[in-house]
Coordinates of C-alpha atoms in Angstrom, one line a residue:
Chain A
M1 CA 62.3 20.0 4.3
M2 CA 59.1 21.6 4.1
R3 CA 59.3 22.1 0.1
R4 CA 59.6 18.4 0.1
L5 CA 57.2 17.6 2.3
R6 CA 54.9 19.7 0.9
F7 CA 56.2 18.0 -2.8
F8 CA 54.7 14.7 -1.9
A9 CA 51.1 15.9 -0.4
V10 CA 51.2 17.3 -3.8
Y11 CA 52.7 14.7 -5.5
A12 CA 49.8 12.0 -2.9
A13 CA 46.9 14.0 -4.1
A14 CA 47.3 14.0 -7.4
L15 CA 48.5 10.7 -8.3
S16 CA 44.8 9.1 -5.9
F17 CA 42.9 11.4 -7.2
A18 CA 44.0 9.8 -10.9
V19 CA 43.2 6.7 -9.5
A20 CA 39.8 7.3 -7.8
A21 CA 38.5 9.8 -10.0
P22 CA 37.2 6.8 -12.8
V23 CA 36.2 4.6 -9.6
L24 CA 34.6 8.0 -8.7
A25 CA 33.0 9.1 -11.7
Q26 CA 31.6 5.7 -12.7
S27 CA 29.7 6.2 -8.2
L28 CA 28.4 7.8 -8.9
G29 CA 26.5 8.0 -12.5
A30 CA 28.7 10.5 -14.0
A31 CA 28.8 8.8 -17.5
P32 CA 26.3 10.9 -19.8
L33 CA 22.8 8.9 -20.6
P34 CA 21.4 8.3 -23.7
Q35 CA 20.0 11.5 -24.7
T36 CA 19.7 10.4 -28.5
T37 CA 17.9 7.8 -30.5
D38 CA 21.4 5.7 -31.1
Q39 CA 23.0 5.9 -27.6
F40 CA 19.3 4.4 -26.6
R41 CA 18.8 1.6 -28.9
R42 CA 22.4 0.5 -28.1
A43 CA 22.7 0.7 -24.6
D44 CA 21.5 -1.6 -22.0
T45 CA 18.4 -2.6 -20.5
R46 CA 20.2 -0.7 -17.2
V47 CA 21.4 2.3 -18.7
K48 CA 17.6 2.2 -20.4
L49 CA 15.8 2.5 -17.7
A50 CA 18.4 5.4 -15.7
T51 CA 17.4 7.4 -19.2
L52 CA 13.4 6.3 -18.9
R53 CA 14.0 6.9 -15.2
A54 CA 16.0 10.8 -15.4
M55 CA 13.4 11.7 -18.9
A56 CA 9.7 11.0 -16.2
S57 CA 11.7 13.0 -13.7
R58 CA 13.0 15.6 -16.0
T59 CA 16.8 15.3 -14.8
V60 CA 17.1 14.4 -18.9
M61 CA 15.7 17.0 -21.6
P62 CA 16.5 15.9 -24.8
T63 CA 15.3 17.7 -27.4
A64 CA 11.7 16.9 -27.8
G65 CA 12.6 15.3 -31.1
N66 CA 14.2 12.6 -29.7
L67 CA 11.9 12.9 -26.6
V68 CA 9.8 10.9 -29.2
S69 CA 11.8 8.8 -30.5
I70 CA 12.9 7.2 -26.9
V71 CA 9.6 6.6 -25.6
Q72 CA 9.0 5.1 -29.4
L73 CA 11.9 2.6 -28.9
A74 CA 11.3 2.1 -25.0
L75 CA 7.6 1.2 -25.9
D76 CA 8.4 -1.4 -28.6
D77 CA 12.1 -2.6 -26.4
T78 CA 11.6 -6.3 -25.6
A79 CA 12.6 -6.0 -22.0
P80 CA 8.6 -5.9 -20.5
E81 CA 10.7 -3.8 -17.2
V82 CA 11.8 -1.0 -20.3
R83 CA 8.0 -1.0 -22.4
R84 CA 6.7 -0.3 -18.4
N85 CA 8.8 2.4 -17.6
G86 CA 8.0 3.8 -21.7
C87 CA 4.5 4.0 -20.2
R88 CA 5.1 6.5 -17.3
V89 CA 8.0 8.5 -19.0
V90 CA 3.8 9.3 -21.5
T91 CA 2.4 9.4 -17.9
A92 CA 5.2 11.7 -15.8
R93 CA 5.6 14.7 -19.1
M94 CA 1.1 14.6 -19.5
W95 CA 1.3 16.0 -15.4
H96 CA 1.0 19.3 -15.8
P97 CA -2.0 21.1 -13.9
R98 CA -4.6 20.5 -15.9
S99 CA -7.5 24.0 -14.9
S100 CA -5.0 27.3 -13.2
S101 CA -5.6 30.4 -12.8
S102 CA -2.8 31.4 -15.0
S103 CA -3.1 29.4 -18.5
A104 CA 0.7 29.1 -18.3
G105 CA 0.6 25.4 -16.8
V106 CA -2.2 24.3 -19.2
D107 CA -0.7 26.1 -22.1
A108 CA 2.7 23.6 -21.4
W109 CA 0.6 20.4 -20.6
R110 CA -1.4 21.2 -24.3
A111 CA 1.9 21.4 -25.4
E112 CA 3.0 18.3 -23.9
K113 CA 0.2 16.9 -25.1
A114 CA 1.2 18.1 -29.1
G115 CA 4.3 16.3 -29.0
L116 CA 4.2 13.2 -27.3
E117 CA 0.3 12.5 -29.4
P118 CA 3.0 10.4 -32.5
V119 CA 3.9 7.4 -28.8
K120 CA -0.4 6.6 -28.9
G121 CA -0.9 5.1 -32.2
L122 CA 2.1 2.8 -29.8
L123 CA 0.7 2.7 -26.7
L124 CA -2.7 1.5 -28.0
G125 CA -1.3 -1.4 -29.7
L126 CA 0.0 -2.5 -26.2
I127 CA -3.3 -2.2 -24.7
R128 CA -4.5 -4.9 -27.7
S129 CA -1.7 -7.5 -27.3
D130 CA 0.9 -6.7 -24.4
P131 CA 2.2 -10.1 -23.6
D132 CA 3.1 -8.5 -20.0
E133 CA -0.1 -7.9 -18.0
V134 CA 1.5 -4.8 -16.4
V135 CA 2.7 -3.3 -19.7
R136 CA -0.7 -3.6 -20.1
R137 CA -2.3 -1.6 -16.9
E138 CA 0.4 1.1 -17.6
A139 CA 0.1 1.9 -21.1
I140 CA -3.9 2.5 -20.3
I141 CA -3.3 4.7 -17.8
A142 CA -0.8 6.3 -20.4
A143 CA -2.6 6.7 -23.3
G144 CA -5.4 8.2 -20.5
N145 CA -3.7 10.9 -20.3
L146 CA -2.4 11.6 -23.9
D147 CA -5.8 11.8 -24.7
L148 CA -8.1 13.0 -21.9
E149 CA -10.0 16.7 -22.5
L150 CA -11.3 18.2 -19.3
E151 CA -15.3 19.0 -19.5
P152 CA -16.0 22.3 -17.8
S153 CA -17.3 22.1 -14.0
D154 CA -20.6 21.2 -14.1
A155 CA -23.7 22.6 -11.3
S156 CA -22.2 20.1 -9.0
R157 CA -18.4 20.5 -8.9
L158 CA -17.1 18.2 -10.3
P159 CA -14.1 18.1 -13.1
R160 CA -14.9 15.2 -15.0
V161 CA -12.6 13.9 -17.9
R162 CA -13.3 13.0 -21.3
I163 CA -11.5 10.2 -24.0
S164 CA -12.4 9.6 -27.9
A165 CA -13.8 7.2 -29.3
E166 CA -10.6 4.8 -30.4
L167 CA -9.5 5.0 -26.8
T168 CA -13.2 3.6 -25.6
A169 CA -13.3 1.1 -28.2
V170 CA -9.7 0.4 -27.8
L171 CA -10.6 -0.2 -23.6
A172 CA -13.2 -2.1 -24.9
D173 CA -12.4 -4.5 -27.2
A174 CA -9.6 -4.7 -24.5
Y175 CA -12.4 -5.6 -21.5
R176 CA -13.7 -8.4 -23.9
N177 CA -10.5 -10.2 -23.5
E178 CA -8.5 -9.8 -20.9
Q179 CA -8.1 -12.1 -18.0
D180 CA -5.9 -9.6 -15.9
T181 CA -8.5 -8.8 -12.9
A182 CA -5.8 -5.8 -12.2
V183 CA -5.7 -4.3 -15.8
R184 CA -9.9 -5.9 -16.2
T185 CA -10.4 -3.2 -12.9
E186 CA -8.4 -0.4 -14.8
I187 CA -10.3 -0.4 -18.3
V188 CA -13.4 -0.2 -16.6
K189 CA -12.6 2.2 -13.7
S190 CA -11.4 4.2 -16.7
L191 CA -14.4 4.2 -18.8
S192 CA -17.2 4.8 -15.6
A193 CA -14.6 8.0 -14.4
A194 CA -14.2 9.3 -18.3
R195 CA -16.9 10.1 -20.1
S196 CA -17.2 9.3 -23.7
E197 CA -19.1 10.3 -27.1
S198 CA -19.3 6.5 -27.8
S199 CA -21.9 4.1 -27.0
R200 CA -19.1 1.3 -26.4
R201 CA -19.0 3.1 -22.9
S202 CA -22.4 1.5 -21.7
E203 CA -21.8 -1.3 -23.4
V204 CA -19.3 -2.1 -20.8
L205 CA -20.2 -1.0 -18.1
V206 CA -23.5 -3.4 -18.2
A207 CA -21.3 -6.0 -19.0
A208 CA -18.9 -5.4 -16.4
L209 CA -21.8 -5.5 -13.8
A210 CA -21.8 -8.8 -14.1
D211 CA -17.8 -9.4 -13.4
V212 CA -16.7 -12.2 -11.4
A213 CA -14.4 -8.9 -9.5
P214 CA -15.8 -7.2 -7.2
Q215 CA -13.6 -4.6 -7.8
V216 CA -14.3 -3.8 -11.7
V217 CA -18.6 -4.1 -10.2
Q218 CA -17.9 -1.2 -7.8
Y219 CA -16.2 0.9 -10.2
A220 CA -19.1 -0.4 -12.8
V221 CA -21.5 -0.5 -10.9
L222 CA -20.4 4.0 -10.3
G223 CA -20.4 3.6 -14.2
V224 CA -23.9 3.0 -15.2
G225 CA -25.0 6.2 -12.7
D226 CA -22.9 8.1 -14.3
A227 CA -23.8 7.2 -18.2
Q228 CA -28.1 6.8 -16.5
V229 CA -28.2 3.3 -18.6
K230 CA -31.7 2.5 -17.1
D231 CA -31.9 -1.0 -17.9
A232 CA -28.5 -0.8 -15.4
L233 CA -30.9 0.0 -12.2
P234 CA -33.2 -3.0 -10.8
T235 CA -29.3 -4.6 -11.0
V236 CA -27.8 -1.6 -9.0
V237 CA -30.3 -2.1 -6.1
S238 CA -29.6 -5.5 -5.7
Y239 CA -25.6 -5.6 -5.6
L240 CA -27.0 -2.5 -2.7
Q241 CA -29.3 -5.0 -1.2
R242 CA -27.3 -7.8 -1.0
H243 CA -23.7 -7.6 -3.0
P244 CA -20.9 -9.4 -0.2
E245 CA -18.5 -6.7 -0.6
V246 CA -18.7 -3.6 1.1
R247 CA -17.5 -1.6 -1.7
V248 CA -20.3 -2.9 -4.5
R249 CA -22.8 -1.8 -1.5
L250 CA -21.4 1.5 -1.6
A251 CA -20.7 2.2 -4.7
A252 CA -24.3 0.6 -6.1
A253 CA -25.9 3.6 -3.2
Q254 CA -24.0 6.5 -4.7
S255 CA -24.1 5.0 -8.4
L256 CA -27.9 5.0 -6.9
A257 CA -28.1 9.8 -6.1
M258 CA -26.0 10.1 -9.3
Y259 CA -29.6 8.2 -11.2
G260 CA -31.7 10.7 -9.4
A261 CA -35.0 11.0 -9.9
A262 CA -35.0 8.0 -12.2
A263 CA -34.1 5.7 -8.4
A264 CA -37.3 7.6 -7.1
P265 CA -39.6 4.0 -7.1
Y266 CA -37.2 2.2 -5.5
L267 CA -36.8 4.5 -2.0
P268 CA -38.5 2.1 -0.1
A269 CA -36.3 -0.6 -1.2
L270 CA -33.0 1.8 -0.5
Q271 CA -34.6 2.1 3.2
E272 CA -34.4 -1.5 3.5
A273 CA -30.9 -1.1 2.7
L274 CA -30.3 0.9 5.5
A275 CA -32.2 -0.7 7.6
Q276 CA -29.5 -4.2 6.6
E277 CA -26.6 -2.0 6.2
S278 CA -23.6 -3.0 8.8
D279 CA -21.3 -1.1 7.8
P280 CA -21.0 2.9 8.3
T281 CA -19.8 4.2 6.2
T282 CA -22.9 3.1 3.6
R283 CA -25.3 3.9 6.2
K284 CA -24.6 7.2 5.8
T285 CA -24.2 7.0 2.1
I286 CA -26.8 5.5 1.3
E287 CA -29.5 8.4 4.0
G288 CA -27.4 10.0 1.9
T289 CA -29.1 8.8 -1.6
I290 CA -32.1 8.3 0.1
R291 CA -32.0 12.8 0.4
V292 CA -30.8 13.1 -2.5
I293 CA -33.6 11.4 -4.1
Q294 CA -36.5 12.7 -2.6
R295 CA -35.0 16.6 -2.5
V296 CA -35.5 15.3 -6.3
K297 CA -38.5 14.2 -6.5
R298 CA -39.6 17.7 -4.9
W299 CA -38.7 18.9 -7.0
L300 CA -40.2 17.0 -9.8
Chain B
M1 CA 21.6 -25.5 26.5
R2 CA 24.1 -27.1 28.5
S3 CA 21.3 -28.4 31.1
T4 CA 19.1 -29.0 28.4
I5 CA 21.9 -32.0 27.2
A6 CA 23.0 -32.6 30.1
V7 CA 22.5 -36.4 30.2
F8 CA 25.0 -38.6 32.1
A9 CA 24.8 -41.6 33.2
L10 CA 27.5 -43.3 34.2
L11 CA 29.0 -47.0 35.0
S12 CA 25.7 -48.8 33.6
L13 CA 23.8 -49.4 30.1
F14 CA 20.0 -47.5 29.7
L15 CA 18.2 -45.9 28.3
L16 CA 16.5 -42.3 28.8
P17 CA 13.1 -43.2 27.9
T18 CA 11.0 -39.7 26.8
T19 CA 8.7 -38.6 25.3
S20 CA 7.2 -35.4 25.1
R21 CA 6.9 -33.7 21.8
A22 CA 7.5 -30.5 21.7
Q23 CA 6.3 -27.9 18.4
E24 CA 8.0 -27.9 15.2
G25 CA 11.1 -25.5 13.8
D26 CA 14.4 -25.2 12.7
L27 CA 15.5 -24.3 15.9
T28 CA 13.1 -28.0 17.2
Y29 CA 16.5 -30.1 17.5
T30 CA 15.3 -33.8 18.2
V31 CA 18.1 -35.6 19.9
G32 CA 18.9 -38.4 21.2
W33 CA 21.5 -40.0 24.2
Q34 CA 22.6 -43.1 25.0
A35 CA 25.1 -43.5 28.1
E36 CA 27.5 -45.9 28.0
L37 CA 29.1 -48.9 29.8
G38 CA 31.8 -49.5 27.5
I39 CA 34.8 -50.2 28.5
S40 CA 36.2 -48.3 31.5
Y41 CA 39.3 -46.5 30.9
F42 CA 40.7 -44.1 33.6
G43 CA 41.1 -40.3 33.0
A44 CA 39.0 -40.2 30.1
A45 CA 35.6 -37.7 29.9
I46 CA 32.4 -38.9 29.1
W47 CA 31.0 -36.2 26.2
L48 CA 27.9 -36.0 24.5
R49 CA 27.6 -33.9 21.9
M50 CA 25.9 -32.5 19.1
W51 CA 26.1 -31.7 15.6
D52 CA 23.6 -30.4 12.7
D53 CA 23.2 -31.4 10.0
N54 CA 26.6 -31.0 8.6
W55 CA 28.5 -32.5 11.1
N56 CA 28.2 -28.6 12.5
L57 CA 29.4 -28.7 15.9
L58 CA 27.0 -27.8 17.6
D59 CA 27.7 -27.8 21.5
Q60 CA 29.4 -30.7 24.3
D61 CA 29.3 -31.4 27.8
F62 CA 32.1 -33.5 29.2
N63 CA 31.9 -34.9 33.0
N64 CA 35.7 -33.6 33.8
G65 CA 35.4 -34.1 37.2
Y66 CA 34.7 -38.6 36.3
E67 CA 38.4 -40.0 36.0
Y68 CA 36.9 -43.3 35.4
A69 CA 34.6 -42.4 33.2
S70 CA 35.6 -43.8 29.9
A71 CA 32.8 -43.6 27.0
L72 CA 32.1 -41.0 24.6
V73 CA 28.6 -40.2 23.5
M74 CA 27.5 -38.9 20.8
A75 CA 24.3 -37.5 20.3
D76 CA 23.6 -36.9 16.6
V77 CA 20.9 -33.8 16.5
H78 CA 19.4 -33.3 13.6
A79 CA 18.5 -29.1 13.3
R80 CA 17.0 -28.8 10.3
N81 CA 18.6 -25.8 8.2
D82 CA 16.0 -26.0 5.4
S83 CA 12.6 -25.8 4.1
Q84 CA 12.5 -29.2 2.7
S85 CA 14.3 -30.8 5.8
V86 CA 12.6 -33.0 8.8
H87 CA 14.3 -34.7 11.0
A88 CA 15.7 -37.7 10.9
G89 CA 16.2 -40.6 12.9
E90 CA 19.3 -39.6 16.2
T91 CA 21.5 -42.2 15.9
I92 CA 24.0 -42.2 19.0
Y93 CA 27.6 -44.2 18.4
W94 CA 30.3 -44.3 20.7
Y95 CA 34.0 -43.4 20.8
W96 CA 36.5 -45.8 21.5
P97 CA 38.9 -43.4 23.3
E98 CA 42.0 -42.3 22.2
G99 CA 45.0 -44.7 22.4
Y100 CA 42.9 -47.4 22.5
G101 CA 43.4 -47.8 18.8
W102 CA 43.2 -45.2 15.0
P103 CA 40.6 -44.6 13.8
P104 CA 38.1 -44.3 16.3
D105 CA 35.1 -46.8 15.7
L106 CA 31.7 -45.5 15.9
H107 CA 29.1 -47.9 16.8
E108 CA 25.9 -47.7 16.8
I109 CA 24.0 -48.7 19.9
G110 CA 20.6 -47.5 19.8
Y111 CA 18.7 -44.2 19.9
I112 CA 16.2 -42.7 22.0
E113 CA 14.9 -39.4 20.9
D114 CA 13.2 -35.7 23.3
S115 CA 12.6 -32.7 21.4
A116 CA 12.8 -29.1 21.9
S117 CA 13.1 -26.0 21.3
L118 CA 15.8 -25.1 22.1
P119 CA 15.8 -22.2 24.8
G120 CA 15.8 -17.6 23.5
A121 CA 14.1 -18.9 19.8
G122 CA 12.0 -16.0 20.3
P123 CA 8.3 -15.5 19.9
G124 CA 6.3 -17.0 18.1
S125 CA 5.1 -14.9 15.6
V126 CA 5.5 -11.4 15.7
T127 CA 3.1 -9.0 13.7
L128 CA 4.3 -6.9 10.9
S129 CA 2.4 -4.4 10.4
T130 CA 2.5 -1.3 7.5
D131 CA 0.8 1.3 5.9
A132 CA 1.1 4.5 4.3
F133 CA -1.1 7.4 5.3
I134 CA -1.4 11.3 4.5
P135 CA -0.1 13.6 7.4
Y136 CA -1.9 16.6 6.6
N137 CA -5.9 17.6 7.3
W138 CA -5.6 17.3 3.2
V139 CA -3.4 18.0 0.8
G140 CA -4.4 19.8 -3.1
D141 CA -5.1 17.5 -6.3
P142 CA -1.7 18.5 -8.5
L143 CA -3.6 19.0 -11.3
L144 CA -6.8 19.9 -10.7
L145 CA -6.8 23.0 -8.9
G146 CA -9.6 23.5 -6.0
L147 CA -10.2 20.2 -5.5
I148 CA -9.0 18.5 -2.3
Y149 CA -8.8 15.6 -0.9
G150 CA -8.8 14.4 2.5
G151 CA -6.1 12.9 4.6
D152 CA -4.6 11.2 7.4
D153 CA -3.9 14.0 9.9
R154 CA -2.1 12.2 12.4
G155 CA 1.8 11.6 13.5
F156 CA 3.3 8.3 13.4
S157 CA 1.5 5.6 15.4
Y158 CA 1.0 2.1 16.0
Y159 CA -2.1 1.7 17.2
G160 CA -5.0 4.0 15.9
G161 CA -5.4 6.3 13.2
T162 CA -6.7 6.5 9.2
S163 CA -4.1 5.6 6.7
R164 CA -4.2 4.9 2.6
I165 CA -3.9 1.0 2.3
S166 CA -2.3 -0.3 5.4
I167 CA -0.8 -4.5 5.3
V168 CA -1.4 -6.8 8.6
G169 CA 0.0 -10.2 8.8
D170 CA 1.3 -12.1 11.7
P171 CA 4.9 -14.1 10.0
Y172 CA 5.8 -17.3 12.8
N173 CA 9.3 -18.2 14.2
P174 CA 10.2 -19.6 11.8
G175 CA 12.7 -21.6 14.5
I176 CA 10.2 -22.8 16.5
N177 CA 6.5 -23.2 14.0
D178 CA 6.5 -25.8 10.7
G179 CA 3.3 -22.8 9.0
N180 CA 4.1 -19.5 8.1
W181 CA 1.8 -16.9 8.9
L182 CA 0.2 -17.5 12.1
L183 CA -2.4 -13.9 10.5
S184 CA -2.3 -14.2 6.7
P185 CA -1.5 -10.9 5.2
A186 CA -4.4 -9.0 4.2
A187 CA -4.3 -5.1 3.1
Q188 CA -6.9 -2.4 3.2
A189 CA -7.3 0.5 2.1
G190 CA -9.2 3.7 3.7
L191 CA -11.8 5.7 3.1
S192 CA -10.3 8.3 0.0
E193 CA -12.4 11.3 0.1
A194 CA -12.5 14.7 -2.3
Y195 CA -13.7 17.7 -1.3
D196 CA -14.4 21.6 -3.0
L197 CA -11.6 23.9 -1.4
H198 CA -14.0 26.3 -1.7
T199 CA -16.3 25.2 0.9
S200 CA -14.6 22.8 2.4
L201 CA -12.0 24.4 4.8
D202 CA -12.8 26.7 7.5
N203 CA -9.7 29.1 6.9
L204 CA -8.1 29.9 3.5
P205 CA -6.4 27.7 2.7
F206 CA -2.3 29.7 3.4
L207 CA -3.9 30.7 7.1
G208 CA -3.7 26.6 7.6
G209 CA -7.7 26.0 6.6
R210 CA -9.1 22.4 8.1
L211 CA -11.4 20.3 7.0
T212 CA -15.3 22.0 8.6
Q213 CA -17.2 18.9 10.4
A214 CA -20.3 19.9 7.9
A215 CA -17.8 19.0 5.1
R216 CA -16.7 16.4 6.8
D217 CA -20.5 15.6 7.4
D218 CA -21.4 15.6 3.6
W219 CA -23.0 12.1 2.2
D220 CA -25.0 14.1 0.0
W221 CA -24.0 12.8 -3.3
G222 CA -23.2 15.5 -5.3
G223 CA -23.1 17.9 -2.5
D224 CA -21.5 21.2 -2.9
K225 CA -18.8 20.1 0.4
K226 CA -17.8 15.9 0.2
L227 CA -17.6 15.4 -4.0
A228 CA -16.4 11.6 -4.0
W229 CA -15.6 9.0 -1.9
A230 CA -14.8 5.4 -2.1
F231 CA -12.7 2.8 -0.7
G232 CA -9.3 2.8 -2.3
D233 CA -8.3 -0.5 -4.8
I234 CA -5.7 -2.2 -3.2
G235 CA -5.1 -3.9 -6.4
D236 CA -2.6 -7.1 -5.5
S237 CA -1.6 -5.4 -2.3
G238 CA 0.4 -7.8 0.2
C239 CA 3.1 -10.3 1.4
D240 CA 3.2 -13.0 -1.7
S241 CA 6.4 -15.2 0.4
Y242 CA 7.6 -16.2 2.8
E243 CA 11.0 -17.5 2.2
R244 CA 12.7 -19.9 5.5
L245 CA 16.2 -19.4 5.0
G246 CA 17.3 -21.6 7.9
D247 CA 19.2 -21.9 10.8
S248 CA 22.9 -20.8 11.0
I249 CA 25.7 -20.2 13.8
Q250 CA 25.2 -23.3 14.8
A251 CA 21.5 -23.5 14.7
W252 CA 20.7 -21.3 16.8
T253 CA 19.0 -18.4 14.6
S254 CA 16.1 -19.3 12.1
S255 CA 15.5 -17.2 10.0
V256 CA 13.0 -16.1 6.9
R257 CA 12.1 -13.7 4.2
I258 CA 9.4 -12.3 3.4
R259 CA 8.5 -9.6 0.7
C260 CA 5.9 -7.8 0.3
H261 CA 4.7 -4.8 -2.0
G262 CA 2.3 -2.2 -2.3
Y263 CA 0.3 -1.2 -4.9
G264 CA -2.9 1.2 -5.1
A265 CA -4.9 2.6 -7.8
N266 CA -4.2 6.1 -6.2
P267 CA -5.8 5.4 -2.5
V268 CA -5.8 9.4 -2.0
V269 CA -7.9 10.3 -4.7
P270 CA -11.7 8.5 -5.4
W271 CA -13.8 8.1 -7.7
P272 CA -14.2 9.3 -10.4
F273 CA -11.1 11.7 -9.7
S274 CA -8.7 8.8 -10.0
A275 CA -9.0 8.0 -14.0
F276 CA -5.6 7.4 -15.4
A277 CA -4.6 8.7 -11.8
P278 CA -0.9 6.6 -11.3
D279 CA -0.9 4.2 -8.6
I280 CA 0.5 5.0 -4.8
D281 CA 4.0 1.6 -5.3
W282 CA 6.4 0.6 -2.1
E283 CA 8.0 -2.8 -1.8
F284 CA 9.9 -3.5 0.6
T285 CA 12.5 -7.3 1.6
L286 CA 12.5 -8.1 5.0
T287 CA 14.1 -10.4 6.5
L288 CA 13.4 -11.5 10.3
T289 CA 15.7 -13.5 11.9
F290 CA 14.7 -15.5 15.8
G291 CA 17.1 -16.1 18.6
F292 CA 18.5 -15.4 21.7
D293 CA 15.9 -14.2 22.4
Q294 CA 15.9 -11.6 20.0
V295 CA 14.3 -10.4 16.7
Q296 CA 17.1 -9.5 14.3
Y297 CA 15.2 -8.0 11.1
V298 CA 16.9 -6.1 7.8
L299 CA 14.3 -4.6 5.8
D300 CA 15.7 -3.6 2.1
G301 CA 12.9 -1.9 -0.1
S302 CA 11.6 1.6 -1.5
S303 CA 8.6 3.6 -1.6
D304 CA 7.4 6.9 -3.9
G305 CA 8.2 8.7 -1.2
Y306 CA 4.1 10.3 -1.4
P307 CA 2.2 10.2 1.1
S308 CA 4.7 8.8 4.7
F309 CA 5.2 4.9 5.7
E310 CA 6.2 3.9 8.6
L311 CA 6.4 -0.4 9.3
Y312 CA 6.6 -2.0 12.8
L313 CA 6.9 -5.3 14.1
S314 CA 5.6 -6.4 17.1
G315 CA 4.5 -2.1 17.9
H316 CA 8.4 -2.0 17.1
P317 CA 9.4 1.1 15.2
V318 CA 11.3 -0.2 12.6
L319 CA 11.1 2.7 9.7
Q320 CA 9.0 6.3 9.6
Q321 CA 9.8 7.9 6.6
Q322 CA 8.1 11.4 6.7
D323 CA 6.3 12.1 3.4
S324 CA 8.4 13.8 0.2
G325 CA 5.6 17.1 0.1
D326 CA 5.2 16.4 -3.4
P327 CA 2.3 14.8 -4.1
W328 CA 4.1 14.5 -8.1
D329 CA 6.2 11.9 -6.1
L330 CA 3.5 9.3 -7.1
V331 CA 4.0 10.0 -11.1
G332 CA 6.1 6.6 -12.0
W333 CA 8.7 4.8 -9.6
P334 CA 9.1 3.8 -6.0
D335 CA 12.4 5.2 -5.9
T336 CA 12.8 6.5 -3.1
P337 CA 14.7 3.6 -1.1
F338 CA 15.2 2.8 2.8
Y339 CA 17.6 0.9 4.3
V340 CA 17.5 -0.5 7.7
A341 CA 18.5 -2.9 9.8
G342 CA 17.5 -3.5 13.9
Q343 CA 17.1 -5.6 16.9
F344 CA 14.7 -5.7 19.2
S345 CA 13.5 -8.5 22.3
G346 CA 11.5 -11.3 22.2

């Protein structure tokens, strides 16, 4: 009797497993994600997105060649969400420590950078002409991460990034034609925060001082200070005194501190702006800027 | 409701003129009623019934105690069940009692209307408050060692404290209002600050070092402690829809669906370190159902998993999602899901 019961128990368990296993496997996502270009090309959008996500989080490790090929396919896909996430894979793969006491992390960053270099052209193409604004924005972030080099820390302890003249030119051209505020913000933020040999950086930053969007102006103001664009100084001072957006006034105060001695003639304007300013953070920043300029003036 | 509609007049024909007009919304009903003398049939009852637009019976009342009453009084009630429909005219019929011919005839005998909110429709609005914050005193830059960022240094809290990015708005109760927002959703970004790890802590990092007051007060650009500060970029963060779902449970409840999303150009990291930094991302759909003196909610969405994320409805904690502890989660997708359902008294 017991033996018969045991037989039925085993039989029932086996039968249940046979019925449930495929369903379970599907629900757990046990189906392998594409690891080759052919598999990726044939996959539907949902699977493509899952694949890209896994590649970004490194839960799937295709060979270096397949990684690049799959990212290239993703950046060229007809579905904007696939292109978007192709960009995100590049950004995520480039997120290695860039400064470290041990060189292992930096070496890994450089190796990944070199490996993904072939997709740079596609990213620049997306910045130039992708119809989807989110794709254009993600492409800027991805291309920047792929392009940037670290400047050695200067005396002010600000580790800064530098981008190539090629990327600077692409961003400058894109700014001229860009209608979307978020994308223009990303362009100007990138050009203001990342230094470049190209004179087109300053050209765009000066043009962006007149942008209609305050978030764009904020970064332009910071950028002209960092690039020491002397002709832009009066505009920066006027923004400190009169701009309705606090973020722009704060940026203007910081920008004047970056100008240093060149901003010394505007100390009375700074005092005037301090007297008018109502935002506590901007007030403290203006006070700091006055101290910085006075200090530099004394040294001279 | 019964007490509201239990309006009868027996054995005489007259209207009950009322002129009051309450605020409007899905659960605002407009009822016309009529007392009808009609033909008196011994043993019949007087009814007052209320239907919605689809002729679902909302409620009924009748005077079982009156044996001499005869007429069936039908009040055609229109409770709005989508964002487009409006209160229709109310038409009153009387019903030929059972046993005196079939099918029954419906005779329009005029109407008068009144409107009011259904009792228990809930509060006029709720305050939706959501934000992302760093619970620690500071966090390190995952890419540039030696660079740290000021945190919000707090736990989950509806009141007070700073945050990296927040959205506050007051959606209306759709049951009793025709508008969408009492206060339109407004996004704000906190001040992000970058510090030099080596000069800004009062102790070694691994011994629980905290940002010194001197570092906090260093507002000189190019100083040796606070290296940069800026208001984060809130981008197009906000709630961009207010979708009326109409009424349900025989028009006793009314629902609204709100979609919100947030992205900030990494409000943890100020310029110039924010160059090519990934955004902070989150998105959710919040469904609110008002009625029975309660507000029911279903929150369905996802965030980056970093930093911490919280959401309150009129101070009631709906979601308190602890951060993953890993700033690297900012890279990529908002793939830390959350789903919460619950209710609180209005």
